[in-house]
Coordinates of N, CA and C in Angstrom, one line a residue:
G1 N 23.4 104.0 67.2 CA 22.4 103.4 67.7 C 21.1 104.1 67.2
I2 N 21.1 105.3 66.8 CA 20.1 106.0 66.1 C 19.7 105.3 64.6
L3 N 20.8 105.0 64.0 CA 20.6 104.5 62.6 C 20.1 103.0 62.7
H4 N 20.8 102.3 63.9 CA 19.9 101.0 64.1 C 18.4 101.3 64.2
L5 N 17.9 102.0 65.1 CA 16.8 102.4 65.4 C 15.7 103.1 64.4
I6 N 16.2 103.8 63.2 CA 15.4 104.2 62.4 C 15.6 103.2 61.0
R7 N 16.6 102.2 61.2 CA 16.8 101.1 60.1 C 16.9 101.7 58.8
L8 N 18.1 102.6 58.7 CA 18.4 103.1 57.2 C 19.1 102.1 56.6
P9 N 18.8 101.9 55.2 CA 19.4 101.0 54.3 C 20.9 101.2 54.2
F10 N 21.7 100.2 54.4 CA 23.2 100.2 54.2 C 23.7 101.1 55.5
S11 N 23.2 101.0 56.8 CA 23.7 101.6 57.9 C 24.9 101.0 58.3
G12 N 25.0 99.6 57.8 CA 26.4 99.1 58.2 C 27.6 100.0 57.5
I13 N 27.5 100.3 56.1 CA 28.5 101.3 55.7 C 28.8 102.5 56.3
F14 N 28.1 103.2 56.8 CA 28.1 104.3 57.5 C 28.5 104.2 58.8
V15 N 28.1 103.4 59.8 CA 28.4 103.1 61.0 C 29.7 102.1 61.3
G16 N 29.9 101.3 60.2 CA 31.1 100.7 60.1 C 32.2 101.3 59.5
G17 N 31.8 102.2 58.7 CA 33.0 103.1 58.1 C 33.6 104.0 58.9
M18 N 32.5 104.7 59.7 CA 32.9 105.5 60.7 C 34.0 104.9 61.7
A19 N 33.6 103.8 62.1 CA 34.3 102.9 62.9 C 35.6 102.4 62.7
I20 N 35.6 102.1 61.4 CA 36.7 101.8 60.6 C 38.0 102.9 60.7
I21 N 37.4 104.1 60.3 CA 38.2 105.2 60.1 C 38.7 105.7 61.5
L22 N 38.0 105.5 62.6 CA 38.4 105.7 63.9 C 39.6 104.8 64.4
I23 N 39.3 103.5 64.3 CA 40.0 102.4 64.7 C 41.6 102.9 63.7
A24 N 41.5 103.0 62.7 CA 42.7 103.1 61.8 C 43.5 104.5 62.4
M25 N 43.1 105.5 62.7 CA 43.5 106.5 63.2 C 44.0 106.6 64.6
I26 N 43.3 105.6 65.5 CA 44.0 105.3 66.9 C 45.1 104.5 66.5
A27 N 45.1 103.5 65.8 CA 46.2 102.9 65.4 C 47.6 103.6 64.8
F28 N 47.2 104.3 63.8 CA 48.2 105.3 63.3 C 48.9 106.4 64.3
F29 N 48.1 106.7 65.2 CA 48.6 107.9 65.9 C 49.2 107.2 67.4
A30 N 48.8 105.9 67.5 CA 49.1 105.4 68.9 C 50.8 104.7 68.8
D31 N 51.7 104.8 69.9 CA 52.6 104.0 69.9 C 52.7 102.3 70.0
K32 N 51.8 102.1 70.4 CA 51.2 100.6 70.7 C 50.1 100.5 69.9
P33 N 50.0 100.4 68.8 CA 48.7 100.2 67.8 C 47.8 99.1 68.9
Y34 N 48.1 97.9 68.7 CA 47.4 96.8 69.4 C 46.7 97.1 70.7
Q35 N 47.7 97.7 71.8 CA 46.9 97.8 72.9 C 45.8 99.1 72.9
S36 N 46.1 100.1 72.2 CA 45.2 101.3 72.1 C 44.2 101.0 71.6
V37 N 44.1 100.1 70.5 CA 42.7 99.8 69.6 C 41.8 99.0 70.8
L38 N 42.5 98.0 71.2 CA 41.8 97.0 72.1 C 41.4 97.9 73.4
K39 N 41.9 99.1 74.1 CA 41.5 99.8 75.0 C 40.2 100.6 74.5
A40 N 40.5 101.3 73.3 CA 39.3 102.0 72.7 C 38.0 101.0 72.3
L41 N 38.2 99.7 72.2 CA 37.3 98.9 71.8 C 36.5 98.6 73.0
F42 N 37.2 98.3 74.1 CA 36.5 97.9 75.4 C 35.6 99.2 75.8
L43 N 36.1 100.5 75.8 CA 35.5 101.7 76.1 C 34.3 101.8 75.4
V44 N 34.6 101.6 73.9 CA 33.1 101.7 73.1 C 32.0 100.8 73.3
M45 N 32.3 99.6 73.5 CA 31.5 98.6 73.9 C 30.8 98.8 75.2
I46 N 31.4 99.2 76.1 CA 30.7 99.8 77.5 C 29.8 101.1 77.3
I47 N 30.3 102.0 76.4 CA 29.5 103.2 76.1 C 28.3 102.7 75.0
K48 N 28.6 101.9 74.6 CA 27.4 101.3 73.3 C 26.3 100.9 74.3
L49 N 26.8 100.0 75.0 CA 25.9 99.4 75.8 C 25.1 100.1 76.6
L50 N 25.6 101.2 77.3 CA 24.9 102.1 78.2 C 24.0 103.2 77.4
I51 N 24.6 103.5 76.2 CA 23.8 104.5 75.6 C 22.8 103.9 74.6
S52 N 23.0 103.0 73.8 CA 22.0 102.3 73.0 C 21.8 100.6 73.2
P53 N 21.2 100.4 74.0 CA 21.1 99.0 74.5 C 20.3 98.4 73.6
H54 N 19.3 99.3 72.8 CA 18.3 98.6 71.8 C 19.2 98.1 70.7
S55 N 20.4 98.3 70.4 CA 20.9 97.9 69.4 C 21.3 96.4 69.1
P56 N 20.9 95.5 68.2 CA 21.1 94.5 68.1 C 22.2 93.6 68.4
V57 N 22.5 92.4 68.8 CA 23.6 91.7 69.3 C 24.7 91.6 68.2
T58 N 24.2 91.6 66.9 CA 25.0 91.7 65.7 C 25.7 92.7 65.6
A59 N 25.3 93.8 66.0 CA 26.1 95.2 66.0 C 27.5 95.4 67.0
Y60 N 27.1 94.5 68.1 CA 28.2 94.3 69.1 C 29.2 93.5 68.5
L61 N 28.9 92.1 67.8 CA 29.8 91.4 67.2 C 30.5 92.1 66.2
A62 N 29.6 93.0 65.3 CA 30.4 93.6 64.3 C 31.8 94.7 64.8
V63 N 31.3 95.5 66.1 CA 32.2 95.9 66.4 C 33.5 95.5 67.1
A64 N 33.2 94.4 67.9 CA 34.2 93.6 68.3 C 35.1 92.9 67.4
F65 N 34.5 92.4 66.2 CA 35.5 92.1 65.2 C 36.2 93.3 64.5
Q66 N 35.7 94.1 64.4 CA 36.5 95.4 63.8 C 37.5 95.7 64.7
G67 N 37.2 95.9 66.0 CA 38.6 96.1 67.0 C 39.5 95.3 67.0
F68 N 39.0 93.9 67.2 CA 40.1 92.8 67.2 C 40.9 92.7 65.9
F69 N 40.3 92.9 64.8 CA 40.7 92.5 63.4 C 41.9 93.7 63.1
G70 N 41.4 94.9 63.5 CA 41.9 96.2 63.4 C 43.5 96.5 64.2
A71 N 43.1 95.8 65.5 CA 44.1 96.0 66.4 C 45.5 94.8 65.7
L72 N 44.8 93.5 65.5 CA 45.6 92.8 64.8 C 46.5 93.3 63.4
L73 N 45.7 93.7 62.6 CA 46.2 94.5 61.2 C 47.1 95.3 61.3
F74 N 46.9 96.3 62.1 CA 47.7 97.5 62.2 C 49.0 97.3 63.1
S75 N 48.7 96.2 63.9 CA 50.2 95.8 64.4 C 51.1 94.8 63.9
T76 N 50.4 94.5 62.8 CA 51.7 93.5 62.0 C 51.7 93.8 60.6
I77 N 50.8 94.6 59.9 CA 51.2 95.0 58.7 C 51.9 96.4 58.8
R78 N 52.9 96.9 58.3 CA 53.8 98.3 58.7 C 53.4 99.3 57.6
N79 N 53.0 98.7 56.6 CA 52.4 99.7 55.5 C 51.0 100.1 55.7
F80 N 50.8 101.3 56.3 CA 49.6 101.9 56.8 C 48.5 101.8 55.8
K81 N 48.8 102.4 54.4 CA 48.2 102.4 53.4 C 47.3 101.0 53.0
W82 N 48.2 99.9 53.0 CA 47.9 98.5 52.6 C 46.9 97.8 53.7
A83 N 47.2 98.4 54.9 CA 46.6 98.0 56.0 C 45.4 98.6 56.2
A84 N 44.9 99.7 55.8 CA 43.9 100.4 56.0 C 42.9 100.0 54.8
L85 N 43.6 99.4 53.8 CA 42.5 99.2 52.4 C 42.0 97.7 52.9
I86 N 43.0 97.0 53.3 CA 42.6 95.7 53.8 C 41.7 95.5 54.7
F87 N 41.9 96.5 55.8 CA 40.9 96.7 56.9 C 39.5 97.0 56.5
A88 N 39.5 98.1 55.9 CA 38.2 98.6 55.3 C 37.4 97.7 54.6
V89 N 38.1 96.9 53.7 CA 37.2 96.1 53.0 C 36.7 94.6 53.6
V90 N 37.7 94.1 54.3 CA 37.3 93.1 55.3 C 36.5 93.4 56.4
G91 N 36.5 94.6 57.0 CA 35.8 95.2 58.1 C 34.2 95.3 57.5
L92 N 34.0 96.0 56.3 CA 32.6 96.1 55.6 C 32.2 94.7 55.0
L93 N 32.8 93.9 54.7 CA 32.5 92.5 54.0 C 32.1 91.8 55.3
E94 N 32.6 91.7 56.4 CA 32.1 90.9 57.6 C 30.7 91.6 57.8
S95 N 30.3 92.9 58.0 CA 29.5 93.4 58.3 C 28.2 92.8 57.8
A96 N 28.5 93.1 55.9 CA 27.4 92.4 55.1 C 27.2 91.0 55.3
F97 N 28.2 90.2 55.5 CA 28.3 88.5 55.7 C 27.2 88.4 56.8
Q98 N 27.7 89.2 57.9 CA 27.1 88.8 59.2 C 25.4 89.3 59.0
K99 N 24.9 90.2 58.2 CA 23.8 90.5 57.9 C 22.9 89.3 57.1
L100 N 23.7 88.7 56.2 CA 23.3 87.7 55.4 C 23.1 86.3 56.2
L101 N 23.8 86.5 57.0 CA 23.9 84.7 57.6 C 22.8 85.1 58.7
T102 N 22.6 86.2 59.5 CA 21.6 86.3 60.2 C 20.4 86.1 59.6
L103 N 20.1 86.9 58.4 CA 18.9 86.7 57.9 C 18.4 85.3 57.4
T104 N 19.7 84.5 57.0 CA 19.4 83.1 56.6 C 19.2 82.0 57.9
L105 N 19.7 82.4 59.1 CA 19.4 81.6 60.6 C 18.2 82.1 60.8
V106 N 17.7 83.6 60.6 CA 16.3 83.8 61.3 C 15.3 83.4 60.4
F107 N 15.3 83.4 59.1 CA 14.3 83.2 58.2 C 14.3 82.0 57.4
G108 N 15.8 81.7 57.3 CA 16.0 80.3 56.9 C 15.9 80.2 55.3
K109 N 15.9 79.2 54.8 CA 16.1 79.2 53.0 C 14.9 79.7 52.6
S110 N 13.6 79.4 53.2 CA 12.5 80.3 52.7 C 12.6 81.5 52.0
L111 N 13.2 82.4 53.0 CA 13.5 84.0 52.6 C 14.1 83.9 51.3
W112 N 15.1 83.2 51.0 CA 16.1 83.2 49.6 C 15.1 82.3 48.3
E113 N 14.3 81.5 48.6 CA 13.3 81.0 47.8 C 12.3 82.3 47.5
S114 N 11.8 82.6 48.4 CA 10.8 83.9 48.4 C 11.5 84.8 47.3
I115 N 12.5 85.2 47.5 CA 13.2 86.1 47.1 C 13.4 85.9 45.3
D116 N 13.7 84.5 45.4 CA 13.9 83.7 43.8 C 12.4 84.1 43.1
L117 N 11.4 83.6 43.6 CA 10.0 83.6 43.3 C 9.5 85.2 42.9
F118 N 9.7 86.0 43.7 CA 9.6 87.4 43.6 C 10.1 88.0 42.5
I119 N 11.5 87.7 42.3 CA 12.1 88.6 41.3 C 11.7 87.8 39.9
A120 N 11.3 86.4 39.7 CA 10.8 86.0 38.6 C 9.6 86.4 38.2
H121 N 8.7 86.7 39.4 CA 7.2 87.2 39.2 C 7.5 88.6 38.6
V122 N 8.2 89.5 38.9 CA 8.6 91.0 38.6 C 9.0 90.8 37.3
A123 N 10.0 89.8 36.6 CA 10.6 89.7 35.4 C 9.4 89.4 34.6
K124 N 8.6 88.7 34.8 CA 7.2 87.9 34.3 C 6.5 89.4 33.9
I125 N 6.3 90.0 35.0 CA 5.3 91.4 34.8 C 5.8 92.2 33.6
V126 N 7.0 92.5 33.7 CA 7.8 93.2 32.8 C 7.9 92.7 31.5
G127 N 7.6 91.4 31.1 CA 7.4 90.9 29.9 C 8.9 90.3 29.4
G128 N 9.5 90.1 30.6 CA 10.7 89.3 30.6 C 10.7 87.7 31.3
S129 N 11.7 87.1 31.2 CA 11.8 86.1 32.2 C 12.8 85.9 33.0
F130 N 13.1 85.2 33.9 CA 14.3 85.3 34.9 C 14.1 83.8 35.4
S131 N 15.2 82.8 35.1 CA 15.1 81.7 35.5 C 15.9 81.4 36.6
G132 N 16.9 82.5 36.8 CA 18.1 82.1 37.6 C 17.8 82.5 39.2
E133 N 18.9 82.1 39.9 CA 18.8 82.8 41.3 C 18.8 83.9 41.7
G134 N 17.7 84.5 41.5 CA 17.4 86.0 41.8 C 18.0 86.3 43.1
S135 N 17.9 85.6 44.2 CA 18.6 85.8 45.4 C 20.4 86.0 45.6
L136 N 20.8 84.9 44.5 CA 22.3 85.2 44.4 C 22.7 86.5 43.6
W137 N 21.7 87.1 42.6 CA 22.2 88.3 42.0 C 22.0 89.5 43.4
L138 N 21.0 89.4 43.9 CA 20.7 90.3 45.1 C 21.9 90.5 45.9
V139 N 22.2 89.4 46.6 CA 23.3 89.2 47.6 C 24.9 89.8 46.8
G140 N 24.9 89.3 45.6 CA 26.1 89.5 44.8 C 26.1 91.2 44.7
I141 N 25.0 92.0 44.4 CA 24.9 93.5 44.3 C 25.4 93.9 45.7
Y142 N 24.8 93.3 46.6 CA 24.8 94.0 48.0 C 26.3 93.8 48.5
L143 N 26.8 92.5 48.3 CA 28.3 92.6 48.3 C 29.2 93.4 47.8
F144 N 28.9 93.5 46.4 CA 29.6 94.4 45.7 C 29.8 95.8 46.4
I145 N 28.3 96.3 46.7 CA 28.1 97.8 47.4 C 29.3 97.6 48.5
Y146 N 29.0 96.9 49.3 CA 30.1 96.8 50.6 C 31.5 96.8 50.1
T147 N 31.8 96.3 49.2 CA 33.2 96.0 48.8 C 33.7 97.3 48.3
I148 N 33.0 98.1 47.3 CA 33.2 99.2 46.8 C 33.4 100.4 47.9
A149 N 32.3 100.2 48.8 CA 32.3 101.2 50.0 C 33.5 101.0 50.6
G150 N 34.0 99.6 50.7 CA 35.4 99.5 51.5 C 36.7 99.9 50.9
I151 N 36.7 99.9 49.5 CA 38.0 100.2 48.8 C 37.8 101.7 49.1
I152 N 36.8 102.5 48.8 CA 36.7 103.9 49.1 C 37.0 104.5 50.3
I153 N 36.6 103.9 51.5 CA 36.8 104.3 52.6 C 38.6 103.6 52.8
G154 N 38.8 102.9 52.6 CA 40.4 102.1 52.6 C 41.2 103.1 52.1
L155 N 41.0 103.6 50.7 CA 41.7 104.6 50.0 C 41.9 106.0 50.9
F156 N 40.5 106.2 51.2 CA 40.4 107.6 52.1 C 41.4 107.5 53.5
I157 N 41.3 106.5 54.4 CA 42.0 106.4 55.4 C 43.5 106.3 55.0
G158 N 44.0 105.5 54.0 CA 45.2 105.7 53.6 C 45.9 106.9 53.4
N159 N 45.0 107.7 52.9 CA 45.5 109.4 52.6 C 45.3 110.3 53.7
L160 N 44.6 109.7 55.0 CA 44.0 110.8 55.9 C 45.3 111.3 56.7
P161 N 46.2 110.3 57.3 CA 47.3 111.1 57.8 C 48.1 112.0 57.2
E162 N 48.4 112.0 55.8 CA 49.0 113.1 55.3 C 48.2 114.3 54.9
A163 N 46.9 114.1 54.9 CA 45.9 115.2 54.7 C 45.9 116.0 56.0
L164 N 45.8 115.1 57.1 CA 45.5 115.9 58.4 C 46.8 116.7 58.7
A165 N 48.1 115.9 58.4 CA 49.5 116.9 58.6 C 49.5 118.1 57.8
Q166 N 49.0 118.2 56.4 CA 48.9 119.2 55.7 C 47.9 120.1 56.3
A167 N 46.8 119.9 56.8 CA 45.9 120.9 57.4 C 46.3 121.3 58.7
K168 N 47.0 120.6 59.3 CA 47.8 121.2 60.5 C 48.6 121.9 60.5
E169 N 49.7 122.0 59.4 CA 50.5 122.9 58.8 C 49.7 124.4 58.2
R170 N 48.4 124.3 57.9 CA 47.9 125.4 57.3 C 47.1 126.0 58.2
L171 N 46.8 125.6 59.5 CA 45.9 126.0 60.5 C 46.9 126.4 61.8
S172 N 48.1 126.1 61.7 CA 48.9 126.5 62.8 C 49.1 127.7 63.2
L173 N 49.2 128.1 64.3 CA 49.5 129.7 64.7 C 50.8 129.6 65.1
P174 N 51.6 131.1 64.9 CA 53.0 131.1 64.9 C 53.2 130.9 66.5
Q175 N 54.6 130.4 66.2 CA 55.0 130.0 67.9 C 55.4 131.2 68.7
N176 N 55.7 132.2 68.3 CA 56.2 133.6 68.8 C 55.4 134.4 69.3
I177 N 54.1 134.3 69.5 CA 53.1 135.2 69.9 C 53.5 135.6 71.4
V178 N 53.6 136.7 71.6 CA 53.9 137.2 72.9 C 52.5 138.1 73.8
R179 N 52.1 137.7 74.9 CA 51.0 138.2 75.3 C 51.3 139.0 76.5
H180 N 50.5 140.3 76.0 CA 50.9 141.6 77.0 C 49.8 141.7 78.0
E181 N 50.3 141.8 79.1 CA 49.4 142.0 80.3 C 49.2 143.3 80.7
T182 N 48.1 144.1 80.8 CA 48.3 145.5 81.3 C 47.7 145.6 82.8

């Protein structure tokens, strides 16, 4: 909610990435991934509504998509690393496309035409020319950033259970500690 409030660029990568990691870990450690992820989704939606009602409706749609898609994906694909990679990339791309769709629906085609004209103007100022669709380049770069973030997050998630198991071994206390009372 705070990131939405202060409108940081690429907040969808941070918020969505954290949600994707948490959903994947719930699915990994649950006996019934589908049911566990859906229960967590409904709790998150209720808490999100209570704590940050100022979040845009699209944020709730993104959370719902991630929850349902994660539940479905982790309950059908048995290879956790592949499921995590697919989930992260698709989850973040959904967030990116949702923002682009919202911009298009709210501002219409004139927004994209304005971006094209602005990029052509900037190119002219710096001594070049740009006759292409500047907005398509901008959208492509935007989607590329979200895709790369999804791949990085997906690879991170795929290795996270093993890293957690290794950390648990390093941090575990001896089992035979006897407590003496005086």
